[in-house]
Coordinates of C-alpha atoms in Angstrom, one line a residue:
M164 CA 225.5 200.1 45.9
K165 CA 224.0 203.0 47.9
G166 CA 227.2 204.9 47.6
R167 CA 227.1 204.7 43.8
M168 CA 223.6 205.9 43.7
A169 CA 224.4 208.9 45.9
L170 CA 227.4 209.8 43.8
K171 CA 225.2 209.7 40.6
K172 CA 222.6 212.0 42.2
H173 CA 225.3 214.5 43.2
R174 CA 226.6 214.5 39.6
L175 CA 223.1 215.2 38.2
F176 CA 222.6 218.0 40.7
Y177 CA 225.9 219.7 39.8
I178 CA 225.1 219.4 36.0
L179 CA 221.7 221.0 36.6
M180 CA 223.2 223.8 38.6
I181 CA 225.8 224.5 35.9
I182 CA 223.0 224.6 33.3
I183 CA 220.9 227.0 35.4
L184 CA 223.9 229.3 36.1
A185 CA 224.7 229.3 32.3
L186 CA 221.2 230.3 31.4
A187 CA 221.1 232.9 34.1
G188 CA 224.4 234.4 32.8
L189 CA 223.1 234.4 29.2
N190 CA 219.9 236.1 30.2
A191 CA 221.9 238.7 32.1
R192 CA 224.2 239.3 29.1
L193 CA 221.2 239.7 26.8
F194 CA 219.5 242.1 29.2
W195 CA 222.7 244.2 29.4
I196 CA 223.1 244.3 25.6
Q197 CA 219.5 245.2 24.8
V198 CA 218.8 247.7 27.6
A199 CA 221.8 249.1 29.3
A200 CA 224.7 249.0 26.8
S201 CA 225.9 249.9 23.4
G202 CA 229.0 249.5 21.3
D203 CA 231.1 246.6 20.0
W204 CA 230.5 243.3 21.7
T205 CA 232.5 240.9 19.6
E206 CA 236.2 240.5 18.7
H207 CA 235.2 241.4 15.1
G208 CA 233.8 244.7 16.1
V209 CA 230.2 243.8 15.3
D210 CA 227.8 246.1 17.1
L211 CA 225.3 243.7 18.6
V212 CA 223.2 246.5 19.9
Q213 CA 222.5 247.9 16.5
N214 CA 221.7 244.5 15.1
S215 CA 219.4 243.5 18.0
V216 CA 217.3 246.7 17.8
I217 CA 216.6 246.8 14.1
Q218 CA 213.1 245.5 14.8
R219 CA 212.6 248.5 17.1
A220 CA 213.6 251.1 14.5
Q221 CA 211.2 254.0 14.0
G222 CA 211.5 254.6 10.2
I223 CA 210.1 256.7 7.4
V224 CA 210.4 256.0 3.7
L225 CA 212.1 258.9 1.9
D226 CA 212.6 257.2 -1.5
S227 CA 210.4 254.5 -2.9
G228 CA 213.2 253.0 -5.0
R229 CA 211.1 253.2 -8.1
G230 CA 212.8 254.3 -11.4
D231 CA 212.4 257.9 -12.6
F232 CA 211.9 259.7 -15.9
Y233 CA 214.2 262.4 -17.3
D234 CA 214.0 264.7 -20.4
R235 CA 216.6 264.4 -23.2
D236 CA 219.0 266.7 -21.3
G237 CA 218.8 264.8 -18.1
I238 CA 216.3 267.1 -16.3
P239 CA 214.1 265.1 -13.9
L240 CA 210.5 264.8 -14.8
T241 CA 209.8 262.7 -11.7
G242 CA 211.7 262.0 -8.5
K243 CA 212.8 265.6 -7.8
E244 CA 214.5 265.9 -4.4
Q245 CA 214.0 268.4 -1.7
T246 CA 215.6 268.9 1.8
V247 CA 213.2 268.2 4.6
L248 CA 213.0 267.8 8.3
V249 CA 212.0 264.4 9.7
V250 CA 210.6 264.5 13.2
F251 CA 210.7 261.3 15.4
P252 CA 208.4 260.7 18.4
V253 CA 211.1 261.2 20.9
H254 CA 210.8 263.7 23.7
A255 CA 213.1 265.4 26.2
S256 CA 213.6 264.0 29.7
S257 CA 211.7 266.9 31.4
P258 CA 208.9 269.3 30.7
E259 CA 211.4 272.2 31.1
Q260 CA 213.7 270.7 28.4
T261 CA 210.7 270.1 26.1
R262 CA 209.7 273.8 26.3
M263 CA 213.2 274.9 25.6
D264 CA 213.6 272.5 22.6
D265 CA 210.2 273.6 21.2
T266 CA 211.2 277.3 21.4
N267 CA 214.5 276.7 19.7
I268 CA 213.0 274.6 16.9
A269 CA 210.2 277.0 16.3
R270 CA 212.6 279.9 16.1
T271 CA 214.7 278.0 13.6
L272 CA 211.7 277.1 11.4
Q273 CA 210.4 280.6 11.7
V274 CA 206.9 279.6 12.9
P275 CA 205.0 280.2 16.2
V276 CA 205.8 277.8 19.0
E277 CA 202.1 276.8 19.1
Q278 CA 202.2 275.7 15.5
W279 CA 205.2 273.6 16.1
R280 CA 203.7 272.0 19.2
A281 CA 200.5 271.3 17.4
F282 CA 202.5 269.3 14.9
S283 CA 205.0 267.5 17.1
T284 CA 202.9 266.7 20.2
G285 CA 201.5 263.2 20.2
L286 CA 203.4 261.9 17.3
K287 CA 203.2 258.1 17.1
E288 CA 205.5 257.6 14.2
P289 CA 208.1 259.6 12.3
Q290 CA 206.7 262.5 10.2
I291 CA 208.0 265.0 7.8
W292 CA 207.5 268.6 8.8
T293 CA 204.7 269.9 6.7
M294 CA 202.6 273.0 6.3
G295 CA 199.3 272.8 4.5
D296 CA 199.9 269.0 3.8
K297 CA 203.1 269.8 1.8
P298 CA 206.6 269.1 2.9
V299 CA 208.5 272.2 3.9
N300 CA 211.8 272.8 2.1
I301 CA 214.6 273.3 4.6
N302 CA 217.2 275.8 3.5
E303 CA 221.0 275.5 4.2
A304 CA 221.0 278.0 7.1
Q305 CA 218.1 276.2 8.8
A306 CA 219.8 272.8 8.3
K307 CA 222.9 274.1 10.1
Q308 CA 220.9 275.5 13.0
I309 CA 219.0 272.3 13.4
E310 CA 222.2 270.3 13.3
A311 CA 223.6 272.6 16.0
L312 CA 220.7 271.8 18.3
R313 CA 221.8 268.1 18.4
L314 CA 218.3 266.9 19.2
P315 CA 217.8 263.1 18.5
Q316 CA 214.2 263.6 17.4
L317 CA 215.2 265.8 14.4
A318 CA 217.0 264.8 11.2
V319 CA 217.5 267.0 8.1
T320 CA 217.6 264.8 5.0
K321 CA 216.6 264.5 1.3
L322 CA 213.1 263.5 0.3
K323 CA 212.5 262.1 -3.2
Q324 CA 208.8 262.3 -4.2
H325 CA 208.0 260.4 -7.3
Y326 CA 205.4 263.0 -8.3
G327 CA 205.8 266.7 -7.4
D328 CA 203.1 269.3 -7.1
T329 CA 203.1 269.6 -10.9
V330 CA 204.1 266.9 -13.4
L331 CA 205.1 267.7 -16.9
A332 CA 203.7 265.5 -19.7
S333 CA 201.6 263.7 -17.0
Q334 CA 199.5 261.7 -19.5
V335 CA 202.7 260.5 -21.2
I336 CA 204.3 259.4 -17.9
G337 CA 201.0 258.0 -16.6
Y338 CA 200.4 256.9 -13.0
I339 CA 200.9 254.1 -10.5
G340 CA 198.2 252.5 -8.4
Q341 CA 196.9 249.2 -6.9
N342 CA 195.8 246.5 -9.3
P343 CA 195.7 243.1 -7.6
E344 CA 194.2 241.3 -10.6
R345 CA 197.0 242.5 -12.9
I346 CA 199.7 241.6 -10.4
T347 CA 198.5 238.0 -10.1
R348 CA 198.1 237.8 -13.9
Q349 CA 201.1 239.6 -15.3
F350 CA 203.6 239.4 -12.4
T351 CA 202.9 236.0 -11.1
D352 CA 206.5 235.0 -10.4
Q353 CA 207.3 238.2 -8.5
F354 CA 204.1 237.8 -6.5
H355 CA 205.0 234.2 -5.5
R356 CA 208.5 235.3 -4.5
G357 CA 207.1 238.0 -2.3
E358 CA 208.5 240.9 -4.3
L359 CA 205.0 242.2 -5.0
Q360 CA 202.0 242.1 -2.8
L361 CA 198.4 242.5 -3.8
T362 CA 198.5 246.0 -2.3
S363 CA 201.7 247.0 -4.3
K364 CA 201.4 250.0 -6.6
I365 CA 202.3 249.3 -10.2
G366 CA 202.1 251.3 -13.4
G367 CA 198.5 251.9 -14.5
A368 CA 199.0 253.9 -17.7
G369 CA 201.6 255.6 -19.8
L370 CA 205.3 254.9 -19.5
E371 CA 204.7 253.9 -15.9
K372 CA 202.8 250.9 -17.3
T373 CA 204.9 249.9 -20.3
L374 CA 208.1 250.1 -18.4
E375 CA 206.8 248.6 -15.1
P376 CA 209.0 245.5 -15.1
W377 CA 212.1 247.7 -15.0
L378 CA 210.8 250.6 -12.9
Q379 CA 210.0 248.5 -9.8
G380 CA 213.5 248.8 -8.3
I381 CA 214.8 246.6 -5.5
G382 CA 213.4 248.3 -2.4
P383 CA 212.9 251.6 -0.7
E384 CA 215.3 253.8 1.2
S385 CA 214.2 254.9 4.6
L386 CA 215.5 256.8 7.6
S387 CA 215.3 255.1 11.0
L388 CA 216.0 256.1 14.6
F389 CA 217.2 253.1 16.6
T390 CA 216.0 252.8 20.2
D391 CA 216.6 250.6 23.1
G392 CA 214.0 248.6 25.0
R393 CA 212.8 251.7 26.8
K394 CA 212.4 253.6 23.5
R395 CA 215.4 255.7 24.1
P396 CA 217.7 256.7 21.2
L397 CA 220.8 254.5 21.2
P398 CA 224.0 256.4 21.8
G399 CA 226.2 256.6 18.7
L400 CA 223.5 255.4 16.3
A401 CA 221.1 258.3 15.9
A402 CA 219.2 258.5 12.6
R403 CA 220.5 256.2 9.9
W404 CA 219.6 255.4 6.3
M405 CA 218.4 251.9 5.5
S406 CA 218.7 251.1 1.8
P407 CA 219.5 248.3 -0.6
H408 CA 222.9 249.8 -1.3
N409 CA 222.9 249.0 -5.0
G410 CA 224.7 251.1 -7.5
Y411 CA 222.6 250.0 -10.4
Y412 CA 219.0 250.6 -9.2
P413 CA 216.7 252.4 -9.5
L414 CA 216.9 252.8 -13.2
K415 CA 216.7 256.1 -15.2
V416 CA 214.5 256.4 -18.2
I417 CA 215.8 259.0 -20.6
T418 CA 212.9 260.3 -22.7
T419 CA 213.0 262.3 -25.9
L420 CA 211.0 265.1 -24.3
D421 CA 212.4 268.6 -23.8
A422 CA 211.2 269.8 -20.4
S423 CA 211.4 273.5 -21.2
I424 CA 209.4 273.2 -24.5
Q425 CA 206.9 270.8 -22.8
S426 CA 206.3 273.3 -20.0
K427 CA 205.7 276.2 -22.4
V428 CA 203.4 274.1 -24.7
E429 CA 201.3 273.2 -21.6
Q430 CA 201.3 276.9 -20.7
A431 CA 200.1 277.8 -24.2
M432 CA 197.2 275.4 -23.9
R433 CA 196.2 276.9 -20.5
K434 CA 196.5 280.4 -21.9
L435 CA 194.1 279.6 -24.8
Q436 CA 191.8 277.7 -22.4
V437 CA 191.9 274.4 -24.3
K438 CA 189.5 272.1 -22.4
V439 CA 189.9 269.0 -24.6
G440 CA 192.6 268.3 -27.1
A441 CA 196.3 267.6 -27.7
V442 CA 199.6 269.0 -29.0
V443 CA 202.4 266.9 -30.4
V444 CA 205.8 268.4 -31.3
T445 CA 208.2 266.1 -33.2
D446 CA 211.8 266.4 -34.3
A447 CA 211.7 266.8 -38.1
S448 CA 214.9 264.9 -38.5
N449 CA 213.7 261.6 -37.0
G450 CA 210.2 261.8 -35.6
D451 CA 211.2 261.9 -32.0
V452 CA 208.5 263.4 -29.7
I453 CA 209.9 266.6 -28.2
A454 CA 206.6 267.6 -26.5
M455 CA 203.3 265.9 -26.0
A456 CA 200.5 267.6 -24.1
S457 CA 196.9 266.4 -23.5
R458 CA 193.8 268.1 -22.0
P459 CA 191.9 267.8 -19.7
D460 CA 194.8 268.1 -17.3
F461 CA 195.6 265.4 -14.8
H462 CA 197.9 264.7 -11.8
P463 CA 199.2 261.2 -11.2
E464 CA 198.2 261.2 -7.6
H465 CA 194.6 262.2 -8.3
V466 CA 193.4 259.8 -10.9
D467 CA 189.8 260.1 -12.0
L468 CA 189.2 256.7 -13.6
L469 CA 185.5 257.5 -14.2
H470 CA 186.0 260.5 -16.4
G471 CA 189.3 259.4 -18.0
T472 CA 191.3 262.7 -17.6
W473 CA 194.4 260.5 -17.4
S474 CA 193.9 259.4 -21.0
N475 CA 196.5 260.6 -23.5
R476 CA 194.5 262.2 -26.3
A477 CA 197.6 262.5 -28.4
L478 CA 197.3 258.8 -28.9
K479 CA 193.5 258.7 -29.3
A480 CA 192.0 258.7 -32.8
A481 CA 189.7 261.6 -33.7
A482 CA 187.9 262.8 -36.9
P483 CA 190.6 264.8 -38.8
G484 CA 188.6 266.8 -41.3
S485 CA 190.5 268.6 -44.0
I486 CA 194.0 267.7 -42.8
F487 CA 193.1 264.3 -44.5
K488 CA 193.0 266.1 -47.8
T489 CA 196.8 265.7 -47.8
V490 CA 196.2 262.0 -48.2
T491 CA 193.6 262.5 -51.0
A492 CA 196.0 264.9 -52.8
A493 CA 198.9 262.4 -52.5
A494 CA 196.7 259.5 -53.9
A495 CA 195.4 261.6 -56.8
L496 CA 198.9 262.8 -57.8
E497 CA 200.6 259.5 -57.4
E498 CA 197.9 257.7 -59.3
H499 CA 198.0 260.3 -62.1
V500 CA 194.3 261.1 -62.0
T501 CA 195.1 264.8 -61.8
E502 CA 197.9 267.2 -62.5
P503 CA 199.0 270.1 -60.2
G504 CA 197.7 272.7 -62.6
E505 CA 194.3 271.3 -63.2
M506 CA 191.4 273.7 -62.8
F507 CA 188.1 272.8 -61.1
R508 CA 184.8 274.6 -60.5
C509 CA 183.3 275.0 -57.0
D510 CA 179.7 276.2 -56.8
G511 CA 179.5 275.6 -53.0
E512 CA 177.8 272.2 -53.2
L513 CA 177.9 268.8 -54.8
G514 CA 174.2 268.0 -54.8
K515 CA 174.3 264.3 -55.7
Y516 CA 176.3 263.5 -52.5
G517 CA 174.7 266.2 -50.3
L518 CA 178.1 267.6 -49.9
T519 CA 178.8 271.4 -49.3
C520 CA 181.9 273.5 -49.2
W521 CA 182.6 275.7 -46.2
N522 CA 182.4 278.6 -48.7
K523 CA 178.6 278.5 -49.4
Q524 CA 179.0 280.8 -52.4
G525 CA 181.6 278.6 -53.8
H526 CA 185.2 279.3 -54.9
G527 CA 184.4 279.5 -58.6
L528 CA 187.2 278.4 -60.9
I529 CA 190.0 277.2 -58.7
S530 CA 193.3 275.2 -59.3
L531 CA 194.2 272.1 -57.3
E532 CA 196.9 273.9 -55.5
E533 CA 194.5 276.7 -54.6
A534 CA 191.9 274.2 -53.5
Y535 CA 194.4 272.7 -51.0
A536 CA 195.2 276.2 -49.7
E537 CA 191.6 277.2 -49.5
S538 CA 190.5 273.8 -48.3
C539 CA 187.8 273.4 -50.9
N540 CA 185.6 270.3 -50.2
I541 CA 184.1 270.1 -53.7
V542 CA 187.5 269.8 -55.5
F543 CA 188.6 266.9 -53.2
A544 CA 185.3 265.1 -53.6
R545 CA 185.8 265.3 -57.4
L546 CA 189.2 263.8 -57.0
A547 CA 187.7 261.0 -54.9
E548 CA 185.3 260.1 -57.7
R549 CA 188.4 259.3 -59.8
L550 CA 190.0 257.1 -57.2
D551 CA 189.3 253.5 -56.1
G552 CA 188.3 253.5 -52.4
A553 CA 191.1 251.1 -51.6
K554 CA 193.6 253.6 -53.0
L555 CA 192.6 256.2 -50.4
Q556 CA 193.2 253.6 -47.7
E557 CA 196.5 252.5 -49.3
Y558 CA 197.9 256.0 -49.4
A559 CA 196.8 256.7 -45.9
H560 CA 198.9 253.7 -44.8
K561 CA 201.8 255.0 -46.9
L562 CA 201.7 258.2 -44.9
G563 CA 201.5 256.3 -41.6
L564 CA 197.8 256.6 -40.9
G565 CA 195.5 253.7 -40.0
T566 CA 198.2 251.8 -38.1
Q567 CA 200.2 252.1 -34.9
I568 CA 203.3 254.1 -35.6
G569 CA 205.0 254.4 -32.2
W570 CA 208.4 252.8 -31.7
T571 CA 208.1 249.0 -31.4
G572 CA 210.9 246.5 -31.4
P573 CA 213.2 244.1 -29.4
F574 CA 213.9 245.4 -25.9
L575 CA 216.0 243.6 -23.3
Q576 CA 214.1 240.3 -22.7
E577 CA 211.1 241.3 -24.9
E578 CA 211.1 240.3 -28.5
Q579 CA 208.4 242.8 -29.5
W580 CA 207.8 245.7 -27.1
S581 CA 206.3 249.1 -27.4
T582 CA 207.0 252.2 -25.3
W583 CA 203.5 253.6 -26.1
D584 CA 200.6 252.7 -24.0
A585 CA 197.1 252.3 -25.6
E586 CA 198.1 254.0 -28.9
E587 CA 195.1 253.7 -31.2
K588 CA 195.4 252.7 -34.9
G589 CA 192.8 255.0 -36.3
Q590 CA 191.0 254.1 -39.6
V591 CA 190.0 255.2 -43.0
F592 CA 186.9 253.0 -43.5
A593 CA 184.9 251.1 -41.0
A594 CA 184.8 247.3 -41.6
S595 CA 181.2 247.4 -43.0
T596 CA 181.6 250.5 -45.1
P597 CA 181.2 250.1 -48.9
Q598 CA 184.4 251.7 -50.1
Q599 CA 183.4 252.1 -53.7
D600 CA 180.3 254.1 -52.9
G601 CA 180.6 257.6 -54.4
G602 CA 179.2 259.4 -51.3
V603 CA 181.4 257.4 -49.0
K604 CA 184.5 258.3 -51.0
A605 CA 183.5 262.0 -51.1
Q606 CA 183.1 262.1 -47.3
T607 CA 186.2 260.1 -46.8
S608 CA 188.3 262.4 -49.1
I609 CA 187.7 265.4 -46.8
G610 CA 188.4 263.4 -43.5
Q611 CA 184.8 262.8 -42.5
R612 CA 182.5 259.7 -42.1
D613 CA 184.7 256.9 -40.7
V614 CA 188.1 258.5 -40.9
L615 CA 190.0 258.7 -37.5
V616 CA 193.6 260.0 -37.0
T617 CA 195.7 260.5 -33.8
P618 CA 197.6 263.7 -33.3
L619 CA 200.8 261.6 -33.1
Q620 CA 200.0 260.2 -36.6
A621 CA 199.2 263.7 -37.9
A622 CA 202.5 265.2 -36.8
N623 CA 204.4 262.2 -38.1
M624 CA 202.6 262.5 -41.5
V625 CA 204.3 265.9 -41.8
V626 CA 207.7 264.3 -40.9
T627 CA 207.0 261.7 -43.6
L628 CA 206.6 264.4 -46.2
L629 CA 209.8 266.1 -45.0
H630 CA 211.6 262.7 -45.6
G631 CA 210.3 262.2 -49.1
G632 CA 207.7 259.6 -48.1
K633 CA 209.7 257.6 -45.6
V634 CA 207.6 257.0 -42.4
A635 CA 209.4 257.4 -39.1
S636 CA 208.5 255.4 -36.0
P637 CA 208.4 258.0 -33.3
R638 CA 210.3 257.4 -30.0
I639 CA 209.3 258.7 -26.6
V640 CA 212.2 256.8 -24.8
S641 CA 215.8 257.0 -26.1
E642 CA 217.8 255.3 -23.4
M643 CA 217.6 253.3 -20.2
R644 CA 220.4 253.9 -17.7
F645 CA 221.5 252.5 -14.4
R646 CA 221.6 254.5 -11.3
N647 CA 225.3 255.2 -11.9
D648 CA 224.5 256.5 -15.4
R649 CA 226.0 253.5 -17.1
L650 CA 224.0 252.7 -20.3
M651 CA 221.6 249.7 -19.9
E652 CA 219.8 249.9 -23.3
K653 CA 219.5 252.3 -26.2
L654 CA 216.5 252.6 -28.5
E655 CA 217.7 253.7 -31.9
A656 CA 215.6 255.9 -34.1
K657 CA 214.1 254.0 -37.0
S658 CA 211.6 253.9 -39.8
L659 CA 208.2 252.1 -39.5
D660 CA 208.3 248.5 -40.7
G661 CA 205.5 246.7 -42.6
L662 CA 204.1 249.5 -44.6
P663 CA 203.7 249.7 -48.4
S664 CA 206.4 251.7 -50.1
G665 CA 205.9 255.4 -49.6
I666 CA 204.9 258.2 -51.9
S667 CA 207.5 259.8 -54.1
K668 CA 209.9 262.6 -53.2
A669 CA 208.4 264.7 -55.9
T670 CA 204.8 264.4 -54.5
S671 CA 206.1 265.0 -51.0
G672 CA 207.9 268.1 -52.0
L673 CA 204.8 269.4 -53.9
L674 CA 202.6 268.9 -50.9
L675 CA 205.0 270.7 -48.6
E676 CA 205.0 273.6 -51.1
W677 CA 201.2 273.6 -50.9
M678 CA 201.4 273.9 -47.1
T679 CA 203.3 277.1 -47.5
D680 CA 200.4 278.4 -49.7
V681 CA 198.0 277.6 -46.9
V682 CA 199.8 280.2 -44.8
Q683 CA 200.6 282.7 -47.6
Y684 CA 197.0 283.1 -48.8
G685 CA 194.8 280.3 -47.5
T686 CA 193.1 279.2 -44.3
G687 CA 196.3 279.6 -42.3
A688 CA 197.0 283.2 -43.2
A689 CA 196.8 284.2 -39.5
L690 CA 200.2 282.4 -39.1
Q691 CA 202.0 285.0 -41.1
S692 CA 202.7 286.8 -37.8
A693 CA 204.6 283.8 -36.3
D694 CA 208.2 284.3 -35.3
W695 CA 209.2 281.7 -37.9
T696 CA 208.0 281.3 -41.5
V697 CA 205.7 278.2 -41.1
A698 CA 203.6 276.0 -43.3
G699 CA 200.8 273.7 -42.7
K700 CA 197.2 272.5 -43.2
S701 CA 194.0 273.3 -41.3
G702 CA 191.1 271.0 -40.7
T703 CA 187.6 271.2 -39.2
A704 CA 185.7 268.0 -38.6
Q705 CA 182.0 267.6 -37.8
V706 CA 181.7 265.2 -34.8
G707 CA 177.9 265.3 -34.1
A708 CA 175.8 267.1 -31.6
K709 CA 176.1 267.3 -27.8
S710 CA 173.2 268.7 -25.8
G711 CA 171.6 269.7 -29.0
E712 CA 174.6 271.7 -30.2
E713 CA 176.8 270.7 -33.2
R714 CA 180.4 270.0 -32.3
V715 CA 183.6 270.1 -34.3
N716 CA 187.3 269.2 -34.0
Q717 CA 189.7 271.9 -34.9
W718 CA 193.1 270.9 -36.4
F719 CA 196.3 272.4 -37.7
I720 CA 199.3 270.5 -38.7
G721 CA 202.6 271.8 -40.1
Y722 CA 206.3 272.5 -39.9
G723 CA 208.8 275.2 -39.4
P724 CA 210.9 277.0 -40.2
V725 CA 210.1 276.6 -43.9
D726 CA 213.7 277.2 -45.1
E727 CA 215.2 274.6 -42.7
P728 CA 212.5 272.5 -41.1
R729 CA 213.3 271.6 -37.5
Y730 CA 210.0 270.6 -36.0
A731 CA 206.7 269.1 -37.2
V732 CA 203.6 269.9 -35.1
A733 CA 200.0 268.7 -34.8
V734 CA 197.4 270.7 -32.8
L735 CA 193.9 269.3 -32.0
V736 CA 191.2 271.2 -30.2
Q737 CA 188.3 268.8 -29.7
N738 CA 184.5 268.9 -29.3
V739 CA 184.0 272.7 -29.5
P740 CA 180.7 274.2 -30.5
D741 CA 180.4 274.7 -34.3
G742 CA 181.0 278.3 -35.2
T743 CA 183.3 278.9 -32.3
K744 CA 186.4 281.0 -33.1
N745 CA 189.2 278.7 -34.3
T746 CA 191.7 278.0 -31.5
S747 CA 193.9 275.5 -33.3
I748 CA 195.6 278.1 -35.5
P749 CA 196.5 280.5 -32.6
L750 CA 197.7 277.5 -30.6
F751 CA 199.8 276.3 -33.5
R752 CA 201.3 279.8 -33.7
E753 CA 202.0 279.9 -29.9
V754 CA 203.7 276.5 -30.1
M755 CA 205.8 277.5 -33.1
D756 CA 206.9 280.7 -31.4
V757 CA 208.0 278.6 -28.4
L758 CA 210.1 276.5 -30.7
A759 CA 211.6 279.6 -32.4
Q760 CA 212.5 281.1 -29.1
A761 CA 214.1 277.8 -27.9
E762 CA 216.2 277.6 -31.1
Q763 CA 217.3 281.2 -30.6
S764 CA 218.2 280.6 -27.0
G765 CA 220.2 277.5 -28.0
R766 CA 222.2 279.4 -30.6
K767 CA 223.0 282.1 -28.1
A768 CA 224.1 279.5 -25.5
Q769 CA 226.5 278.1 -28.1

């Protein structure tokens, strides 16, 4: 009995010893893999060193993975790449080697050694070499010299910044920022799956907001330096990209914008010192937005939510003044309450409504055509007396006013989706306004009182006339493409649905002719010096007082060239002191000259 017990104890002892030796061997192997060795450690060639130290990687994000915007020719509007130098917190083995490395690096970067040391000494995490808080572009020669140094702490690579120093059409593109409440409300499933956190940045305005579900991407791309347990670079690994490795994402948003025209339109607004306003350039053939600029200016990384500089004024409704006389004329002609050759008398005022003409002495005997060219308030108030108030509103709708006109329709999983963020409808009458009141109709006929129109609507109204009364639904996005340029979705140009049938081709053609008279001898005569023969309609709207000073909106809408219309343009300069020299007309001329030069350059290129 005792012999059996002794044998059993011996067996347990040997089993325990075997277990202890196995654990000791395993620990030794893990120590060797993690600290002392590198290379392939399995029969399948899997590098266990690389896989075991991922958690020790010192990385820096060089591409957020968010989708980017491009103009109609594929020129990037966001996400432009530059070559940069990434510096990792790894130092040489000795002070002498550190001094030598610093000298070589500074010489390559063409900066004083002290400046390089001030940047690199004490780094706790990887950083991009910057000067003045801006990444420094590394040229090809410098890249080769840095590569020749073979220093593990340096890596030359591409950096894709979503927003550059300047962003064209910034209010159209919008911005991204944190919005925890919207994440939990609108992106609940993604939040619960961990794809979005409360601190994630999402689109806050513009196309960044309307396209948010598709712009998010599937993860960032980063550059990492792998180190061992002693924070030494692992031999053979060096700096490596970590990315989702997906050929489809991030997506590309192809807009209808022309980057060159957009840039020059923005320059024109700066040149003429437009503080508040907007310019819209549309393709006369289909209403596509070729350029859309808004002031005050704004950068997506410096969002002033308090003062709203990020707001796109091209989509905000403003008092239109005399450009609305186009609607009044269309209604009067279509309803046959006047004829093109009818004569009127303007004595400078219409006492019963307290209405005055800008020409205080009056225009005297004047035809309807001349009244449009000279922008006579009295004649259009007389026309309004003959019209039902509802007719003014009806014809405004027929010309695409008083309703959202931006492209809306089925898109991917969405049944009814709009590319335009916060587009306002505008209005002809306020809800409580008595539409049949003579004074109300008189003020409405000249674009005052309740009337509100967006610059996008104003430009599109000209396109509507050019198409014989057919209202286009302007696009700002034409395509969505995968990363490999394969087409994901195409947004076809189309007309606006749900409007009453438009005005006749005859009336449209007549109004376009009258727009040429505006330039030939009317309020737009200063445009005779434009590179193109252009046509249009001016407007000045009273918008009340600010700091005791009366303010006005200055408008000009039109098209060019007259013989073969290519573009329709709306210009709005807002809230300027009454009596200030008109800026909208010279701005319209600048924009039209930009378009004329672009057309000429295009023909030469062909």
